[in-house]
PDB file of C-alpha atoms in Angstrom:
ATOM      1  CA  MET P   1      51.707  48.271  61.044  1.00 81.00           C
ATOM      2  CA  ASP P   2      54.428  49.073  63.099  1.00 87.00           C
ATOM      3  CA  ASN P   3      56.678  49.243  59.571  1.00 90.00           C
ATOM      4  CA  ILE P   4      53.778  52.034  58.196  1.00 89.00           C
ATOM      5  CA  VAL P   5      53.611  53.965  61.489  1.00 91.00           C
ATOM      6  CA  GLU P   6      57.692  53.336  61.327  1.00 93.00           C
ATOM      7  CA  SER P   7      58.057  54.987  57.563  1.00 93.00           C
ATOM      8  CA  LEU P   8      55.079  58.327  58.303  1.00 92.00           C
ATOM      9  CA  ASN P   9      57.652  58.830  61.121  1.00 94.00           C
ATOM     10  CA  ASN P  10      60.865  58.661  59.029  1.00 95.00           C
ATOM     11  CA  ALA P  11      58.757  61.167  56.523  1.00 95.00           C
ATOM     12  CA  TYR P  12      57.610  63.286  59.364  1.00 95.00           C
ATOM     13  CA  GLN P  13      61.001  63.793  60.298  1.00 96.00           C
ATOM     14  CA  ASP P  14      62.585  64.416  57.233  1.00 96.00           C
ATOM     15  CA  PHE P  15      59.711  66.863  56.472  1.00 95.00           C
ATOM     16  CA  VAL P  16      60.933  69.365  60.105  1.00 96.00           C
ATOM     17  CA  ALA P  17      64.151  68.981  59.278  1.00 96.00           C
ATOM     18  CA  ALA P  18      63.868  70.342  55.703  1.00 96.00           C
ATOM     19  CA  ALA P  19      61.550  73.396  56.571  1.00 96.00           C
ATOM     20  CA  ALA P  20      64.474  74.005  59.332  1.00 96.00           C
ATOM     21  CA  ASN P  21      66.923  73.800  56.688  1.00 95.00           C
ATOM     22  CA  VAL P  22      65.133  76.135  54.469  1.00 94.00           C
ATOM     23  CA  LEU P  23      64.504  78.516  57.444  1.00 94.00           C
ATOM     24  CA  GLU P  24      68.149  78.777  58.379  1.00 94.00           C
ATOM     25  CA  ALA P  25      68.883  79.127  54.501  1.00 93.00           C
ATOM     26  CA  LYS P  26      66.555  82.258  54.634  1.00 92.00           C
ATOM     27  CA  GLU P  27      68.911  83.377  57.795  1.00 92.00           C
ATOM     28  CA  ILE P  28      71.513  82.682  56.309  1.00 91.00           C
ATOM     29  CA  ALA P  29      71.313  84.696  52.639  1.00 90.00           C
ATOM     30  CA  GLY P  30      69.211  86.957  55.087  1.00 88.00           C
ATOM     31  CA  ALA P  31      65.502  88.525  51.964  1.00 76.00           C
ATOM     32  CA  GLN P  32      68.478  87.306  49.061  1.00 87.00           C
ATOM     33  CA  LYS P  33      67.592  84.692  46.864  1.00 90.00           C
ATOM     34  CA  THR P  34      69.957  83.082  46.625  1.00 92.00           C
ATOM     35  CA  THR P  35      71.159  78.734  45.384  1.00 94.00           C
ATOM     36  CA  ALA P  36      70.869  77.848  48.490  1.00 92.00           C
ATOM     37  CA  THR P  37      67.708  78.820  49.620  1.00 93.00           C
ATOM     38  CA  ASP P  38      66.766  77.869  46.439  1.00 94.00           C
ATOM     39  CA  ALA P  39      67.822  73.780  46.668  1.00 95.00           C
ATOM     40  CA  ALA P  40      66.536  74.037  50.140  1.00 95.00           C
ATOM     41  CA  LEU P  41      63.235  74.797  48.860  1.00 95.00           C
ATOM     42  CA  GLU P  42      63.146  72.160  46.659  1.00 97.00           C
ATOM     43  CA  ASN P  43      64.516  69.382  48.877  1.00 96.00           C
ATOM     44  CA  PHE P  44      61.521  71.134  51.284  1.00 97.00           C
ATOM     45  CA  LYS P  45      59.033  70.927  48.566  1.00 97.00           C
ATOM     46  CA  GLN P  46      59.919  67.276  47.804  1.00 97.00           C
ATOM     47  CA  LYS P  47      59.838  66.061  51.525  1.00 96.00           C
ATOM     48  CA  TRP P  48      57.103  67.457  51.479  1.00 96.00           C
ATOM     49  CA  GLU P  49      55.734  65.225  49.019  1.00 96.00           C
ATOM     50  CA  LEU P  50      57.450  62.249  50.317  1.00 95.00           C
ATOM     51  CA  PHE P  51      55.592  62.385  53.814  1.00 94.00           C
ATOM     52  CA  ARG P  52      52.385  63.174  51.787  1.00 94.00           C
ATOM     53  CA  VAL P  53      52.641  60.004  50.364  1.00 94.00           C
ATOM     54  CA  ALA P  54      53.799  58.684  53.844  1.00 93.00           C
ATOM     55  CA  CYS P  55      50.199  60.150  54.909  1.00 93.00           C
ATOM     56  CA  ASP P  56      48.019  58.182  51.869  1.00 93.00           C
ATOM     57  CA  GLN P  57      49.732  54.777  52.760  1.00 92.00           C
ATOM     58  CA  ALA P  58      48.854  54.814  56.681  1.00 92.00           C
ATOM     59  CA  GLU P  59      45.241  56.370  55.606  1.00 91.00           C
ATOM     60  CA  GLU P  60      44.865  53.564  53.232  1.00 91.00           C
ATOM     61  CA  PHE P  61      46.033  50.590  55.917  1.00 89.00           C
ATOM     62  CA  VAL P  62      43.388  51.561  58.219  1.00 89.00           C
ATOM     63  CA  GLU P  63      40.893  52.233  55.922  1.00 87.00           C
ATOM     64  CA  SER P  64      41.396  48.787  54.798  1.00 86.00           C
ATOM     65  CA  VAL P  65      41.147  47.711  58.716  1.00 86.00           C
ATOM     66  CA  LYS P  66      38.320  49.490  59.507  1.00 84.00           C
ATOM     67  CA  GLN P  67      36.716  47.278  56.311  1.00 83.00           C
ATOM     68  CA  ARG P  68      38.294  44.259  57.645  1.00 82.00           C
ATOM     69  CA  ILE P  69      36.836  44.418  61.120  1.00 82.00           C
ATOM     70  CA  GLY P  70      33.911  46.198  60.163  1.00 78.00           C
ATOM     71  CA  SER P  71      32.932  42.650  58.157  1.00 78.00           C
ATOM     72  CA  GLU P  72      34.344  40.632  60.623  1.00 78.00           C
ATOM     73  CA  CYS P  73      31.735  41.943  62.654  1.00 76.00           C
ATOM     74  CA  LEU P  74      28.634  41.586  60.511  1.00 71.00           C
ATOM     75  CA  VAL P  75      29.526  38.337  59.811  1.00 72.00           C
ATOM     76  CA  ASP P  76      29.665  37.569  63.293  1.00 72.00           C
ATOM     77  CA  GLU P  77      26.582  39.020  64.313  1.00 70.00           C
ATOM     78  CA  ALA P  78      24.863  37.356  62.203  1.00 67.00           C
ATOM     79  CA  THR P  79      25.936  34.064  62.253  1.00 69.00           C
ATOM     80  CA  GLY P  80      26.027  34.664  65.880  1.00 66.00           C
ATOM     81  CA  SER P  81      29.925  33.832  66.908  1.00 63.00           C
ATOM     82  CA  PRO P  82      30.443  34.726  70.043  1.00 58.00           C
ATOM     83  CA  ALA P  83      33.885  36.488  69.854  1.00 54.00           C
ATOM     84  CA  GLY P  84      30.667  39.625  67.793  1.00 45.00           C
ATOM     85  CA  LYS P  85      27.866  39.377  71.412  1.00 49.00           C
ATOM     86  CA  SER P  86      28.481  41.450  73.455  1.00 52.00           C
ATOM     87  CA  GLY P  87      26.195  39.969  76.480  1.00 51.00           C
ATOM     88  CA  GLN P  88      22.973  42.105  73.955  1.00 53.00           C
ATOM     89  CA  SER P  89      20.474  40.671  71.928  1.00 54.00           C
ATOM     90  CA  THR P  90      18.899  41.760  68.732  1.00 55.00           C
ATOM     91  CA  GLY P  91      16.028  39.242  69.111  1.00 60.00           C
ATOM     92  CA  LEU P  92      17.496  38.052  65.721  1.00 58.00           C
ATOM     93  CA  PRO P  93      18.130  34.329  64.401  1.00 66.00           C
ATOM     94  CA  PRO P  94      21.698  33.765  63.148  1.00 67.00           C
ATOM     95  CA  ILE P  95      21.783  33.256  59.823  1.00 65.00           C
ATOM     96  CA  SER P  96      24.886  30.854  58.300  1.00 71.00           C
ATOM     97  CA  ALA P  97      27.586  32.755  56.327  1.00 72.00           C
ATOM     98  CA  VAL P  98      26.430  31.093  53.081  1.00 74.00           C
ATOM     99  CA  ARG P  99      22.865  32.744  53.226  1.00 73.00           C
ATOM    100  CA  LEU P 100      24.740  36.257  54.603  1.00 73.00           C
ATOM    101  CA  GLU P 101      26.708  35.999  51.290  1.00 75.00           C
ATOM    102  CA  GLN P 102      23.771  34.978  49.210  1.00 77.00           C
ATOM    103  CA  MET P 103      22.194  38.266  50.439  1.00 76.00           C
ATOM    104  CA  SER P 104      25.206  40.032  49.931  1.00 77.00           C
ATOM    105  CA  LYS P 105      25.418  38.969  46.224  1.00 79.00           C
ATOM    106  CA  ALA P 106      21.268  39.581  45.566  1.00 80.00           C
ATOM    107  CA  VAL P 107      21.639  42.830  46.690  1.00 80.00           C
ATOM    108  CA  ARG P 108      24.434  44.108  44.384  1.00 78.00           C
ATOM    109  CA  TRP P 109      22.081  42.176  41.792  1.00 82.00           C
ATOM    110  CA  LEU P 110      19.846  44.502  42.562  1.00 83.00           C
ATOM    111  CA  VAL P 111      21.849  47.669  42.647  1.00 81.00           C
ATOM    112  CA  ILE P 112      23.245  46.969  39.542  1.00 82.00           C
ATOM    113  CA  GLU P 113      19.487  46.698  37.603  1.00 82.00           C
ATOM    114  CA  LEU P 114      18.591  49.483  38.829  1.00 83.00           C
ATOM    115  CA  GLN P 115      21.686  51.133  38.391  1.00 79.00           C
ATOM    116  CA  HIS P 116      21.401  50.029  34.714  1.00 78.00           C
ATOM    117  CA  GLY P 117      17.538  51.383  34.970  1.00 71.00           C
ATOM    118  CA  SER P 118      16.103  47.826  33.577  1.00 56.00           C
ATOM    119  CA  GLY P 119      13.338  47.806  36.126  1.00 51.00           C
ATOM    120  CA  SER P 120      13.019  44.328  35.683  1.00 50.00           C
ATOM    121  CA  ALA P 121      14.595  43.899  39.409  1.00 45.00           C
ATOM    122  CA  ALA P 122      11.496  42.828  40.587  1.00 47.00           C
ATOM    123  CA  VAL P 123      10.224  40.470  37.271  1.00 47.00           C
ATOM    124  CA  SER P 124      13.123  38.866  37.476  1.00 48.00           C
ATOM    125  CA  ALA P 125      14.042  38.121  40.636  1.00 46.00           C
ATOM    126  CA  ASN P 126      11.035  36.258  41.041  1.00 47.00           C
ATOM    127  CA  SER P 127      11.071  34.258  37.891  1.00 46.00           C
ATOM    128  CA  HIS P 128      11.607  31.609  39.381  1.00 45.00           C
ATOM    129  CA  PRO P 129      10.357  31.470  43.418  1.00 44.00           C
ATOM    130  CA  SER P 130      10.873  27.060  43.433  1.00 43.00           C
ATOM    131  CA  ALA P 131      14.669  27.710  43.295  1.00 41.00           C
ATOM    132  CA  PRO P 132      16.961  27.325  45.492  1.00 45.00           C
ATOM    133  CA  PHE P 133      17.996  30.914  46.717  1.00 46.00           C
ATOM    134  CA  ASP P 134      21.375  31.429  44.846  1.00 48.00           C
ATOM    135  CA  ALA P 135      19.991  30.466  41.310  1.00 47.00           C
ATOM    136  CA  ARG P 136      18.448  33.767  40.716  1.00 47.00           C
ATOM    137  CA  PHE P 137      22.007  35.723  40.659  1.00 47.00           C
ATOM    138  CA  THR P 138      23.744  33.990  37.258  1.00 48.00           C
ATOM    139  CA  GLU P 139      24.729  37.499  36.437  1.00 45.00           C
ATOM    140  CA  ASP P 140      27.035  37.228  39.095  1.00 45.00           C
ATOM    141  CA  ALA P 141      29.231  34.563  37.455  1.00 45.00           C
ATOM    142  CA  THR P 142      29.267  37.281  34.497  1.00 47.00           C
ATOM    143  CA  GLN P 143      31.119  40.551  36.157  1.00 44.00           C
TER     144      GLN P 143
END
């Protein structure tokens, strides 16, 4: 994380310095377009693009951390882990992480069925009522 913050800070500092160089070159040249102002503007454009890339990388990092934290909280809550408890009880019994993964696969499988418009999701989901829960998800192996 420190590397991302440092990269973002460096890109920002370079961007601000390039903006100052543009203003300085324009002041020196007056209202005239010169090679110095063109070079300063081109440098400014490059620094702007590098700053945008650094911002995008930082945003991607933040999003990945948010997803990881959310997943960990979900598993903690579902499994009844003490780390997931903040003194409040939902009244629901904890479930195992394996069971949570199986339910996640079931939802994903049903979404895929619905997206393909087959309408056979309910029929195929109930086709093996005596089989173990995860035996219904043979499609996950083919993905």
